[in-house]
Coordinates of C-alpha atoms and ligand atoms in Angstrom, one line a residue:
Chain A
M1 CA -35.2 -13.6 -33.3
P2 CA -32.2 -12.0 -32.2
K3 CA -32.3 -10.8 -29.0
V4 CA -31.5 -6.8 -29.1
V5 CA -29.2 -5.1 -26.4
T6 CA -29.7 -1.2 -25.6
R7 CA -26.8 -0.3 -24.1
E8 CA -26.7 2.8 -22.2
P9 CA -24.5 5.8 -23.7
M10 CA -22.1 7.2 -21.5
S11 CA -23.0 10.7 -19.9
V12 CA -20.0 13.5 -20.5
L13 CA -19.6 13.1 -16.3
E14 CA -19.0 9.1 -17.1
R15 CA -16.6 9.6 -19.9
S16 CA -14.3 12.0 -18.2
F17 CA -14.0 9.2 -15.5
V18 CA -13.5 11.9 -12.6
P19 CA -16.0 11.0 -10.5
E20 CA -16.3 7.1 -11.4
I21 CA -13.2 6.9 -10.1
I22 CA -13.2 9.4 -7.5
R23 CA -16.4 6.8 -6.4
G24 CA -14.0 4.2 -6.5
L25 CA -11.3 5.4 -4.6
S26 CA -14.1 6.2 -1.3
T27 CA -14.9 2.5 -1.8
T28 CA -10.5 1.2 -2.1
I29 CA -9.7 3.9 0.9
K30 CA -12.2 2.9 3.5
H31 CA -11.1 -0.6 2.6
F32 CA -7.2 0.4 3.4
F33 CA -7.7 2.2 6.5
H34 CA -10.2 -0.5 8.1
A35 CA -7.6 -3.2 6.9
A36 CA -4.6 -1.2 8.4
S37 CA -6.4 -0.1 11.3
G38 CA -6.9 -3.5 13.2
Q39 CA -5.2 -6.9 12.2
N40 CA -7.2 -9.1 13.2
Y41 CA -11.1 -9.3 12.5
H42 CA -11.8 -12.1 15.1
E43 CA -10.4 -10.6 18.4
K44 CA -12.4 -8.0 19.9
Q45 CA -10.0 -4.9 20.1
H46 CA -9.8 -2.8 22.8
L47 CA -10.9 0.6 20.7
W48 CA -14.3 0.8 18.5
F49 CA -12.7 1.4 15.3
L50 CA -10.4 -1.4 15.4
N51 CA -13.2 -3.8 14.9
K52 CA -12.8 -3.6 11.0
G53 CA -10.5 -4.8 9.1
N54 CA -9.0 -8.3 7.0
V55 CA -9.9 -12.0 8.9
T56 CA -7.0 -13.3 7.6
Y57 CA -5.1 -15.7 10.9
N58 CA -1.2 -15.6 10.9
Y59 CA -1.5 -19.4 11.6
P60 CA 1.3 -20.2 13.7
E61 CA 1.3 -17.2 16.1
D62 CA -2.5 -17.0 16.3
V63 CA -4.5 -20.6 16.1
R64 CA -8.2 -20.8 16.0
T65 CA -10.3 -21.8 18.9
Y66 CA -11.9 -24.8 17.7
P67 CA -15.6 -25.4 19.2
K68 CA -15.5 -27.8 21.7
R69 CA -16.7 -30.9 20.1
Y70 CA -14.3 -30.6 17.2
R71 CA -13.3 -33.6 15.8
G72 CA -9.3 -33.9 16.4
Q73 CA -6.6 -36.9 16.6
H74 CA -8.2 -40.3 18.9
R75 CA -7.3 -41.1 21.4
L76 CA -8.2 -44.3 23.7
M77 CA -9.4 -43.6 27.6
L78 CA -8.0 -45.2 30.5
R79 CA -9.4 -47.1 33.6
E80 CA -8.6 -46.6 36.7
D81 CA -5.9 -49.5 37.1
G82 CA -4.3 -47.5 34.1
N83 CA -5.3 -50.1 31.5
V84 CA -7.0 -49.6 28.6
R85 CA -11.0 -49.4 28.6
C86 CA -11.1 -50.8 25.1
V87 CA -13.1 -54.5 25.4
A88 CA -12.4 -54.8 21.9
C89 CA -16.0 -55.3 21.0
M90 CA -15.1 -54.6 17.0
C91 CA -17.8 -51.9 17.1
C92 CA -16.3 -49.1 16.1
S93 CA -14.0 -51.0 13.5
T94 CA -17.3 -52.5 11.9
I95 CA -19.0 -48.7 11.8
C96 CA -15.7 -47.0 10.3
P97 CA -16.5 -45.9 7.1
A98 CA -13.1 -45.9 6.0
N99 CA -11.9 -49.1 7.3
C100 CA -9.3 -47.5 9.0
I101 CA -9.4 -49.5 12.7
H102 CA -7.8 -53.1 13.2
I103 CA -8.0 -54.6 16.3
T104 CA -6.2 -58.1 17.8
A105 CA -8.4 -59.0 20.5
A106 CA -6.7 -61.3 23.3
E107 CA -7.8 -62.3 26.3
S108 CA -8.0 -60.4 29.2
D109 CA -5.6 -61.5 32.5
D110 CA -8.3 -59.8 34.9
P111 CA -11.0 -62.0 35.7
S112 CA -13.3 -59.2 35.6
V113 CA -13.1 -58.3 32.2
E114 CA -13.3 -60.1 28.9
K115 CA -11.3 -59.0 26.1
Y116 CA -8.8 -55.9 25.7
P117 CA -7.1 -55.2 22.0
A118 CA -3.5 -56.6 22.3
S119 CA -3.1 -54.4 19.1
F120 CA -5.4 -51.5 18.0
V121 CA -4.3 -49.6 15.0
I122 CA -6.3 -46.4 13.3
D123 CA -4.8 -45.0 10.1
E124 CA -4.8 -41.7 10.5
L125 CA -4.7 -40.7 6.9
R126 CA -7.6 -43.1 5.8
C127 CA -9.6 -41.9 8.7
I128 CA -12.0 -39.2 7.3
F129 CA -12.8 -37.8 11.0
C130 CA -16.5 -39.0 11.1
G131 CA -16.8 -39.6 14.7
F132 CA -18.7 -42.6 14.0
C133 CA -16.3 -44.9 16.2
V134 CA -16.5 -42.9 18.9
E135 CA -20.6 -42.7 18.5
A136 CA -20.3 -46.7 18.2
C137 CA -18.0 -47.3 21.3
P138 CA -20.3 -48.8 24.2
C139 CA -17.6 -47.9 27.2
D140 CA -16.6 -44.4 26.5
A141 CA -13.2 -46.1 24.9
I142 CA -12.5 -44.0 22.4
R143 CA -12.4 -40.5 22.1
M144 CA -11.6 -37.3 19.3
D145 CA -11.7 -34.4 22.1
T146 CA -8.0 -34.2 21.8
G147 CA -8.5 -30.9 20.0
L148 CA -5.0 -31.7 18.1
H149 CA -4.5 -32.1 14.1
V150 CA -3.5 -35.2 12.6
Q151 CA 0.2 -34.4 11.3
P152 CA 0.8 -34.4 8.1
F153 CA 3.6 -37.1 7.8
L154 CA 6.5 -37.7 5.3
D155 CA 6.2 -41.6 5.5
R156 CA 3.0 -44.0 5.5
N157 CA 3.8 -45.6 7.9
N158 CA 4.0 -43.1 10.7
A159 CA 0.3 -42.9 10.2
Y160 CA -0.6 -45.8 11.4
Y161 CA -1.0 -44.7 15.2
G162 CA -1.2 -48.0 17.8
R163 CA -2.7 -48.6 21.0
D164 CA 0.4 -47.4 23.4
L165 CA 0.6 -44.3 21.1
L166 CA -3.3 -43.4 21.2
M167 CA -3.0 -44.3 25.0
E168 CA -0.3 -41.4 25.7
L169 CA -2.9 -38.8 25.4
G170 CA -5.8 -41.1 27.4
E171 CA -7.7 -39.9 30.5
L172 CA -9.5 -41.7 33.3
S173 CA -12.9 -42.0 32.2
V174 CA -15.5 -42.9 35.3
A175 CA -18.1 -43.5 32.7
I176 CA -19.9 -46.7 33.8
Q177 CA -18.9 -49.8 31.7
G178 CA -21.6 -50.7 28.7
G179 CA -24.1 -47.7 29.9
D180 CA -25.7 -46.9 32.9
K181 CA -28.1 -50.3 33.2
S182 CA -30.2 -49.3 36.6
Chain B
M1 CA 34.7 26.6 -3.5
L2 CA 35.4 23.5 -1.6
A3 CA 32.6 24.2 0.8
D4 CA 30.5 24.4 -1.9
T5 CA 31.6 21.4 -3.2
V6 CA 31.3 19.3 -0.2
I7 CA 27.8 20.7 0.2
I8 CA 26.5 20.0 -2.9
L9 CA 27.8 16.4 -2.6
V10 CA 26.1 16.2 0.6
K11 CA 22.8 16.9 -1.3
I12 CA 23.3 15.0 -4.0
L13 CA 24.0 12.0 -1.7
V14 CA 21.2 12.7 1.0
I15 CA 18.8 13.6 -2.1
L16 CA 19.2 10.3 -4.1
L17 CA 20.9 8.1 -1.7
G18 CA 18.3 8.8 1.4
I19 CA 14.8 10.0 -0.9
A20 CA 15.3 8.6 -4.1
L21 CA 16.9 5.3 -3.6
T22 CA 16.1 4.0 -0.3
A23 CA 12.6 5.1 -0.6
G24 CA 12.2 3.6 -3.7
A25 CA 13.1 0.6 -2.5
L26 CA 10.5 0.7 0.5
L27 CA 7.8 1.8 -2.1
T28 CA 8.2 -1.9 -3.1
F29 CA 7.5 -3.2 0.1
V30 CA 4.9 -0.5 1.0
E31 CA 2.7 -0.7 -2.2
R32 CA 2.2 -4.6 -1.3
K33 CA 1.3 -4.3 1.5
Q34 CA -1.4 -1.4 0.7
S35 CA -2.7 -3.0 -1.9
A36 CA -2.8 -6.4 0.8
W37 CA -4.9 -3.7 2.8
I38 CA -7.1 -2.2 0.1
Q39 CA -7.6 -6.0 -1.0
N40 CA -8.4 -7.2 3.0
R41 CA -5.6 -9.4 2.7
V42 CA -2.9 -9.0 5.6
G43 CA -0.1 -8.8 2.4
P44 CA 3.8 -9.7 3.5
N45 CA 4.9 -10.5 7.3
R46 CA 6.6 -13.5 6.8
A47 CA 10.3 -13.0 5.8
N48 CA 11.9 -13.6 9.4
I49 CA 15.5 -14.5 10.9
F50 CA 17.3 -15.5 14.2
G51 CA 14.3 -18.2 14.4
H52 CA 16.7 -20.8 14.9
I53 CA 19.1 -19.2 17.1
R54 CA 16.3 -17.3 20.0
G55 CA 14.1 -20.7 20.1
D56 CA 10.6 -21.7 18.2
K57 CA 11.4 -21.4 14.5
F58 CA 8.9 -19.3 13.5
K59 CA 7.4 -17.7 17.0
D60 CA 10.5 -15.6 17.9
S61 CA 12.0 -14.9 14.8
I62 CA 12.2 -11.5 14.1
K63 CA 10.0 -9.9 11.1
L64 CA 9.9 -6.4 12.2
G65 CA 6.3 -6.6 10.2
G66 CA 7.0 -7.8 7.3
L67 CA 10.2 -5.0 6.5
L68 CA 13.0 -7.8 5.9
H69 CA 10.9 -8.8 2.7
L70 CA 12.8 -5.8 1.3
A71 CA 16.0 -7.7 1.9
A72 CA 14.7 -11.0 0.8
D73 CA 13.6 -9.2 -2.7
G74 CA 17.2 -7.6 -3.0
L75 CA 18.8 -10.5 -2.2
K76 CA 17.2 -12.6 -4.1
M77 CA 17.2 -9.8 -7.2
L78 CA 21.0 -10.4 -6.8
L79 CA 21.9 -13.5 -6.2
K80 CA 19.4 -14.6 -9.8
E81 CA 21.0 -15.3 -13.1
D82 CA 21.3 -12.7 -15.3
I83 CA 20.4 -14.1 -19.0
I84 CA 20.7 -11.9 -22.3
P85 CA 18.6 -14.1 -24.9
K86 CA 20.2 -15.2 -27.9
G87 CA 20.0 -12.7 -30.8
A88 CA 19.5 -9.9 -28.5
N89 CA 22.0 -6.9 -29.0
R90 CA 23.9 -7.2 -25.7
V91 CA 25.5 -3.6 -25.7
L92 CA 21.6 -2.0 -25.4
H93 CA 20.2 -4.8 -24.1
T94 CA 22.8 -4.0 -20.9
A95 CA 22.5 -0.1 -21.1
A96 CA 18.5 -0.1 -20.8
P97 CA 17.9 -0.4 -17.8
A98 CA 20.8 2.5 -17.0
I99 CA 19.1 4.7 -19.2
V100 CA 15.7 4.0 -17.3
L101 CA 17.1 4.8 -14.2
F102 CA 19.3 8.5 -15.4
P103 CA 16.7 10.6 -16.1
V104 CA 14.4 9.6 -12.6
L105 CA 17.2 10.1 -10.5
V106 CA 18.4 13.3 -12.6
G107 CA 14.7 14.9 -12.1
F108 CA 15.8 14.8 -8.3
A109 CA 18.2 17.4 -9.1
I110 CA 16.1 20.2 -9.3
I111 CA 13.2 19.3 -6.4
P112 CA 13.3 22.7 -4.0
W113 CA 12.7 20.6 -0.4
A114 CA 11.9 23.7 1.4
D115 CA 13.1 27.5 0.9
H116 CA 16.8 28.7 0.8
W117 CA 18.5 28.8 4.1
C118 CA 18.5 32.6 5.0
A119 CA 21.6 33.3 7.0
G120 CA 20.8 36.7 8.9
G121 CA 17.3 38.0 9.3
L122 CA 14.7 38.1 6.8
T123 CA 11.9 41.0 6.7
L124 CA 8.4 39.9 5.6
L125 CA 6.9 42.5 2.5
V126 CA 3.5 43.5 2.7
N127 CA 2.5 40.6 0.5
H128 CA 4.2 38.1 2.7
R129 CA 7.3 37.9 0.7
D130 CA 10.4 37.3 2.6
V131 CA 13.4 39.2 1.6
C132 CA 16.5 37.8 3.2
L133 CA 18.7 40.7 4.6
S134 CA 22.0 38.7 4.1
E135 CA 23.0 35.8 1.8
S136 CA 20.9 32.8 1.3
H137 CA 22.3 29.1 0.8
N138 CA 20.7 27.2 -1.3
L139 CA 20.5 24.4 1.2
F140 CA 17.6 22.0 0.8
S141 CA 17.9 21.4 -3.2
I142 CA 20.7 20.5 -5.2
A143 CA 20.5 22.6 -7.8
D144 CA 18.5 26.0 -8.2
L145 CA 17.8 26.4 -11.9
D146 CA 16.1 29.2 -13.2
V147 CA 14.6 26.9 -15.9
G148 CA 13.9 24.2 -13.9
F149 CA 10.9 23.8 -14.9
L150 CA 11.9 23.1 -18.7
F151 CA 14.2 20.8 -17.3
V152 CA 11.6 18.5 -15.7
F153 CA 9.9 17.8 -18.7
A154 CA 13.4 17.6 -21.0
I155 CA 14.0 14.4 -18.2
A156 CA 11.0 13.0 -17.5
S157 CA 10.7 12.1 -21.5
L158 CA 14.1 11.1 -21.6
S159 CA 13.0 7.7 -19.6
V160 CA 10.7 6.6 -22.5
Y161 CA 14.0 6.2 -24.4
G162 CA 14.8 3.4 -22.4
G163 CA 11.9 1.8 -22.6
A164 CA 11.9 1.6 -26.2
I165 CA 15.6 0.5 -26.0
A166 CA 14.8 -2.3 -24.1
G167 CA 11.8 -3.9 -26.1
W168 CA 14.0 -3.4 -29.1
S169 CA 17.3 -5.1 -28.4
S170 CA 15.5 -8.2 -26.3
N171 CA 14.4 -9.9 -29.7
N172 CA 11.3 -10.1 -28.8
K173 CA 8.4 -9.5 -30.1
F174 CA 6.4 -8.9 -26.8
S175 CA 9.2 -6.8 -25.7
F176 CA 9.4 -5.1 -29.1
F177 CA 5.2 -4.2 -28.6
G178 CA 5.8 -3.1 -25.2
G179 CA 8.4 -1.0 -26.2
L180 CA 6.6 0.7 -28.8
R181 CA 3.3 1.5 -26.5
A182 CA 5.6 3.1 -24.7
S183 CA 6.4 5.3 -26.9
S184 CA 3.1 5.9 -28.1
Q185 CA 2.0 6.0 -25.2
M186 CA 4.7 8.4 -24.5
V187 CA 3.9 10.7 -27.7
S188 CA 0.6 10.7 -26.9
Y189 CA 0.4 12.6 -23.0
E190 CA 3.4 14.5 -23.3
V191 CA 1.2 16.6 -25.2
P192 CA -1.8 17.4 -22.8
M193 CA 1.3 17.1 -19.5
G194 CA 2.9 20.4 -21.1
L195 CA -0.3 21.9 -21.9
S196 CA -1.6 21.2 -18.6
V197 CA 1.0 23.2 -16.5
L198 CA 1.4 26.1 -18.7
G199 CA -1.4 27.9 -17.0
I200 CA 1.4 27.6 -13.8
V201 CA 3.6 29.2 -16.0
M202 CA 1.0 31.8 -17.0
I203 CA -0.1 32.4 -13.5
F204 CA 2.9 32.6 -11.2
G205 CA 5.2 33.8 -14.1
T206 CA 8.6 31.8 -13.4
L207 CA 10.4 28.6 -15.0
N208 CA 12.1 28.6 -11.5
L209 CA 10.4 25.7 -9.3
N210 CA 11.3 27.7 -5.9
E211 CA 9.9 31.0 -7.2
I212 CA 6.6 29.2 -8.4
V213 CA 6.6 27.4 -5.2
R214 CA 7.5 30.8 -2.9
A215 CA 4.9 32.4 -5.2
Q216 CA 2.2 30.1 -4.0
G217 CA 2.1 31.1 -0.6
D218 CA 0.1 34.2 -1.3
L219 CA -3.6 34.2 -0.5
L220 CA -6.6 34.5 -3.0
F221 CA -9.4 36.2 -1.7
G222 CA -7.2 37.1 1.3
V223 CA -8.0 33.3 2.5
L224 CA -7.4 30.6 0.1
P225 CA -3.4 30.0 -0.2
A226 CA -2.9 30.4 -4.4
W227 CA -1.8 27.1 -4.7
G228 CA -2.1 25.6 -8.3
I229 CA -4.6 23.0 -7.3
F230 CA -6.8 25.8 -6.6
V231 CA -5.6 28.2 -9.7
Q232 CA -6.0 25.5 -12.1
P233 CA -7.9 22.2 -11.1
L234 CA -8.5 21.1 -14.0
G235 CA -4.8 21.2 -15.1
F236 CA -4.0 19.1 -11.8
I237 CA -6.4 16.2 -12.7
I238 CA -4.7 16.4 -16.6
F239 CA -1.7 16.5 -15.3
L240 CA -1.3 13.9 -12.8
T241 CA -3.4 11.9 -14.6
A242 CA -0.3 12.4 -17.8
M243 CA 2.2 12.3 -15.4
I244 CA 0.6 8.7 -14.2
A245 CA 0.6 7.6 -17.6
E246 CA 4.3 8.7 -18.9
N247 CA 5.0 6.5 -15.9
K248 CA 3.6 3.5 -17.2
R249 CA 2.1 2.3 -14.5
A250 CA -1.8 0.8 -13.8
P251 CA -4.5 2.2 -15.3
F252 CA -1.8 3.2 -17.8
D253 CA 0.4 0.0 -17.7
C254 CA -0.5 -1.4 -21.5
P255 CA 3.2 -0.9 -21.9
E256 CA 4.1 -4.2 -19.9
G257 CA 0.1 -5.5 -19.9
E258 CA 0.4 -8.5 -18.4
S259 CA -2.3 -10.0 -19.5
E260 CA -1.5 -9.7 -23.3
I261 CA 2.2 -9.2 -23.7
V262 CA 3.9 -11.2 -20.5
S263 CA 5.8 -8.0 -19.4
G264 CA 6.0 -5.5 -22.1
Y265 CA 9.9 -4.4 -22.4
M266 CA 10.7 -6.3 -19.0
T267 CA 9.9 -9.3 -20.3
E268 CA 13.3 -10.7 -21.7
Y269 CA 15.2 -9.1 -18.2
S270 CA 16.0 -10.9 -14.8
G271 CA 18.1 -10.5 -12.0
L272 CA 19.7 -7.0 -11.0
K273 CA 18.8 -5.6 -14.6
F274 CA 14.8 -6.4 -14.3
G275 CA 15.2 -5.3 -10.4
I276 CA 16.8 -1.8 -11.4
L277 CA 13.1 -1.0 -14.3
Q278 CA 10.8 -1.9 -11.4
L279 CA 13.0 0.4 -8.6
S280 CA 12.8 3.3 -11.7
E281 CA 8.9 3.2 -11.8
F282 CA 8.9 3.2 -8.2
I283 CA 11.5 6.1 -8.1
A284 CA 9.4 7.9 -11.0
V285 CA 6.4 7.3 -8.6
I286 CA 8.0 9.5 -6.1
F287 CA 9.6 12.0 -8.3
I288 CA 5.9 12.4 -9.8
A289 CA 5.0 13.1 -6.1
S290 CA 7.1 15.6 -5.6
I291 CA 6.8 17.9 -9.1
V292 CA 2.9 17.6 -8.1
S293 CA 3.1 18.8 -4.5
V294 CA 5.8 21.4 -6.1
L295 CA 3.4 22.7 -8.7
F296 CA 0.2 22.0 -7.4
L297 CA 0.3 21.3 -3.5
G298 CA 2.3 24.5 -2.8
G299 CA 5.3 22.6 -2.0
W300 CA 6.9 23.6 0.7
Q301 CA 4.1 26.2 1.7
V302 CA 1.8 25.5 5.0
P303 CA -0.9 27.7 4.4
Y304 CA -0.5 31.2 6.7
L305 CA 3.0 30.3 7.5
Y306 CA 5.4 33.1 6.8
G307 CA 9.2 33.3 7.4
D308 CA 8.3 34.8 10.9
G309 CA 5.4 32.5 11.8
F310 CA 1.7 32.4 11.4
H311 CA 0.0 35.3 9.6
M312 CA -4.0 34.2 10.5
P313 CA -6.0 36.2 8.0
H314 CA -9.2 35.4 10.2
S315 CA -7.9 36.2 13.7
A316 CA -11.3 37.3 14.7
F317 CA -12.9 34.5 14.0
F318 CA -10.7 32.3 15.8
P319 CA -13.5 31.4 18.8
L320 CA -16.5 31.4 16.5
F321 CA -14.5 29.0 14.6
A322 CA -12.9 26.7 17.7
L323 CA -17.0 26.5 18.5
L324 CA -18.0 25.4 15.0
F325 CA -15.4 22.5 15.1
F326 CA -16.1 21.4 18.5
V327 CA -20.0 21.1 18.0
V328 CA -19.7 19.4 14.8
G329 CA -17.1 17.0 15.3
G330 CA -18.7 16.2 19.2
Y331 CA -21.7 15.6 16.9
L332 CA -20.1 13.4 14.4
I333 CA -18.3 11.5 17.7
A334 CA -21.4 11.2 19.7
V335 CA -24.1 10.7 17.0
G336 CA -23.1 10.8 14.1
V337 CA -24.7 10.7 10.1
R338 CA -24.5 7.2 8.6
R339 CA -24.1 3.8 9.5
E340 CA -20.4 3.4 8.6
Q341 CA -18.9 4.8 11.9
M342 CA -14.9 4.5 12.3
L343 CA -14.2 7.4 9.5
Q344 CA -16.6 9.4 10.8
K345 CA -15.6 9.2 14.2
I346 CA -12.2 9.6 13.2
A347 CA -12.9 13.3 11.6
G348 CA -14.8 14.1 14.3
G349 CA -11.7 13.6 16.7
L350 CA -9.9 15.4 14.3
L351 CA -12.3 18.4 14.0
V352 CA -12.2 18.7 17.9
V353 CA -8.6 18.1 17.7
L354 CA -8.2 21.3 15.2
G355 CA -10.8 23.2 17.8
L356 CA -9.1 23.0 20.5
V357 CA -5.7 24.3 18.4
Y358 CA -7.9 27.1 17.5
A359 CA -9.6 27.8 21.1
V360 CA -5.3 27.7 22.0
M361 CA -4.7 30.2 19.0
S362 CA -7.1 32.8 19.8
T363 CA -5.9 33.4 22.8
T364 CA -2.1 33.3 22.1
Q365 CA -2.1 35.3 19.1
A366 CA -1.7 38.7 18.6
N367 CA -3.8 40.3 15.5
G368 CA -3.6 36.8 14.0
V369 CA 0.3 36.9 14.0
Q370 CA 2.0 33.5 15.7
H371 CA 5.6 34.3 16.1
L372 CA 8.2 31.1 15.8
P373 CA 11.8 31.1 15.3
Y374 CA 13.3 30.6 12.0
E375 CA 14.4 27.4 12.2
G376 CA 10.8 26.0 13.5
V377 CA 9.3 27.2 9.9
V378 CA 11.5 25.4 8.1
L379 CA 11.6 22.3 9.9
L380 CA 7.5 22.8 9.4
R381 CA 8.1 23.5 6.3
L382 CA 10.6 20.5 5.4
G383 CA 7.8 18.2 7.0
T384 CA 5.0 19.6 4.6
M385 CA 7.2 19.3 1.9
F386 CA 7.6 15.3 3.1
A387 CA 3.8 14.8 4.2
K388 CA 2.5 16.1 0.9
V389 CA 5.1 14.2 -1.2
I390 CA 3.9 11.3 1.0
F391 CA 0.7 11.8 0.3
M392 CA 0.5 11.9 -3.6
V393 CA 2.2 8.8 -3.1
W394 CA 0.3 7.1 -1.1
L395 CA -2.6 8.6 -3.5
Q396 CA -0.7 7.1 -6.8
L397 CA -0.7 4.2 -5.4
M398 CA -4.5 4.2 -4.5
I399 CA -5.8 5.2 -7.8
R400 CA -3.3 2.2 -8.8
W401 CA -5.0 -0.6 -7.2
T402 CA -8.2 1.0 -8.3
V403 CA -8.4 1.8 -11.5
P404 CA -8.3 -1.4 -14.1
R405 CA -6.4 -0.8 -17.3
F406 CA -7.5 0.9 -20.2
R407 CA -7.6 -0.5 -23.7
Y408 CA -4.6 0.7 -25.8
D409 CA -7.2 2.1 -28.1
Q410 CA -8.8 3.9 -25.1
I411 CA -5.8 5.5 -24.0
M412 CA -5.2 6.9 -27.2
Q413 CA -8.5 8.7 -27.4
L414 CA -8.3 10.0 -23.6
G415 CA -4.9 11.3 -24.3
W416 CA -5.8 12.8 -28.2
K417 CA -9.3 14.1 -28.1
I418 CA -10.1 14.5 -24.1
M419 CA -7.3 15.5 -22.2
L420 CA -5.3 17.6 -25.3
P421 CA -8.9 19.7 -26.1
A422 CA -9.2 20.2 -22.1
A423 CA -5.6 21.4 -21.4
L424 CA -6.3 24.2 -24.3
V425 CA -9.3 25.2 -23.4
N426 CA -8.3 25.4 -19.3
L427 CA -5.3 27.7 -21.4
L428 CA -7.5 30.0 -22.8
I429 CA -9.7 30.3 -19.9
T430 CA -6.7 31.2 -18.1
A431 CA -5.4 33.6 -20.8
I432 CA -9.0 35.2 -20.3
I433 CA -8.8 35.8 -16.7
L434 CA -5.0 36.9 -16.6
I435 CA -5.1 39.6 -19.2
P436 CA -7.7 42.3 -17.2
L437 CA -5.2 41.4 -14.6
F438 CA -2.1 42.5 -16.1
S439 CA -3.5 44.6 -18.4
Ligands
SF4_501 S1 -13.5 -41.3 13.0 FE1 -15.2 -42.4 11.5 S2 -13.2 -42.8 10.1 FE2 -12.0 -42.3 11.8 S3 -11.9 -44.1 12.6 FE3 -13.6 -43.2 13.5 S4 -15.0 -44.5 12.1 FE4 -13.2 -44.3 11.3
SF4_502 S1 -16.4 -49.7 20.0 FE1 -14.9 -49.1 22.0 S2 -14.8 -50.9 23.2 FE2 -15.3 -51.2 21.2 S3 -13.4 -52.1 20.2 FE3 -13.8 -50.1 19.5 S4 -13.1 -48.8 20.9 FE4 -12.7 -50.9 21.6

């Protein structure tokens, strides 16, 4: 049984196109004036009628404000004496689903610290920014709270971020090593 | 004699270079920006200069709100390779863009941008027509032809030859189709276009465009200005549609329908020749806007403004009007009728301003007459003409970005089966109404 499609014949007014075109024009004109009145929808404008318009960010000039917990480029946190906080426990490189953290552990000179990372390399091109490394770390040594994009690379070798580069953005962390045991 | 020649040359330079070419080039940018706004986009704003000199590359560069795209586009057109395809007719292929551009430029010759400049004093007749007491100079149109009306249509229909020649000489099937479609569209829209404006000629009884504009200063029933759009509303719609169809822009852009025939008769053009083809389309938009303003929107006429100032026909009601506008505008601003806030608040603001104007006028006017110096009147008229042209250009771009393209058979049907009979009926009704008035 073929399906019968009934088509509504157009009325005389519709066939003359004029009212329909005017209807369409009213829609486009509305959009025109909204977009013409304010460049950016997201910024709260001072005048009430400017709070409409397009939603595009003019990227290099207006940068979107990221949420507080945005996962950006990694950084390694520091101890009070400026050394790296990481104890080379390998938790992060173990949990990393992209297998992109490569750590070589070495014995530390400091008697209160067992190991430290002689090399700590993150392949930022492989990283999927899942944040697992931050969660796995027992001593708040790695964070992703820089709010930075990882920049595009022309050479793949530049994408390997070494320990010292990661420490450049690092700050003092006063979290108790290994968590609060009391 | 020499002075006259110089004046004519200056007029040609100002009108062609200043209005036609500059504004036409500007329109290429305006159209991109306007279409962007209609579609909630930002539109072109990236072209920039001097970034390297002033420091941070992009942020400190000069962008002029995107206006530099004009320069970038122009430069691109100039520097691109000019290709003449194999097997094309070199002479005609090269001549076609010029044949397209020439008529649209020549059309501007008879547009009156304001009334003739009256050197001495002028008097006002009972019917508000002003008569110049001394010599009057034609300063605001290149030529004041008595058959200007016919000239417009003779010239307007010439430009299709350029399209047809471009299509034929390119040695390309798509171009050929484009040219064919352009000519057939021209043939079917020329007829209703001519018939739709005959009503204007019948009513105003002259073929001189400036005289037609003068006649539109009369008042209907003592209040409504006798603009073409009020005496010939159907004629206005048909004429505007037919003019847009003549110009081959959407919704009538079959001759260059990108989705079917690449770019129609422009397919084989590159570089500056392509630029000229595009530019002449935009200049034609301005030409259409000005001829529609002249014939249907009262040209340089400002409602109730005559040679010596405003003559308001309803001065006794001014305080009443002011009150009315205040109440309605205030209501719109404070309360509003619909959820769509912005437009109605602007409208309300405009109404309040209008009310304010009326309130001021009700105290300054004497018998509804507000005298103005002649120079002020001329400036107001010139400004009004430009405002009307800008509005019509805006409206055309709006229509172009609102309505999708008609199918080819729909275009033919609309032209022959709807617009032609409608234009004839319009003519008949106009004649029936006019006969008792003249006999
Ligand atoms: S964010 Fe995820 S993928 Fe990237 S380094 Fe950390 S664990 Fe690996
Ligand atoms: S989990 Fe933390 S302490 Fe362990 S290796 Fe990674 S960064 Fe270093």
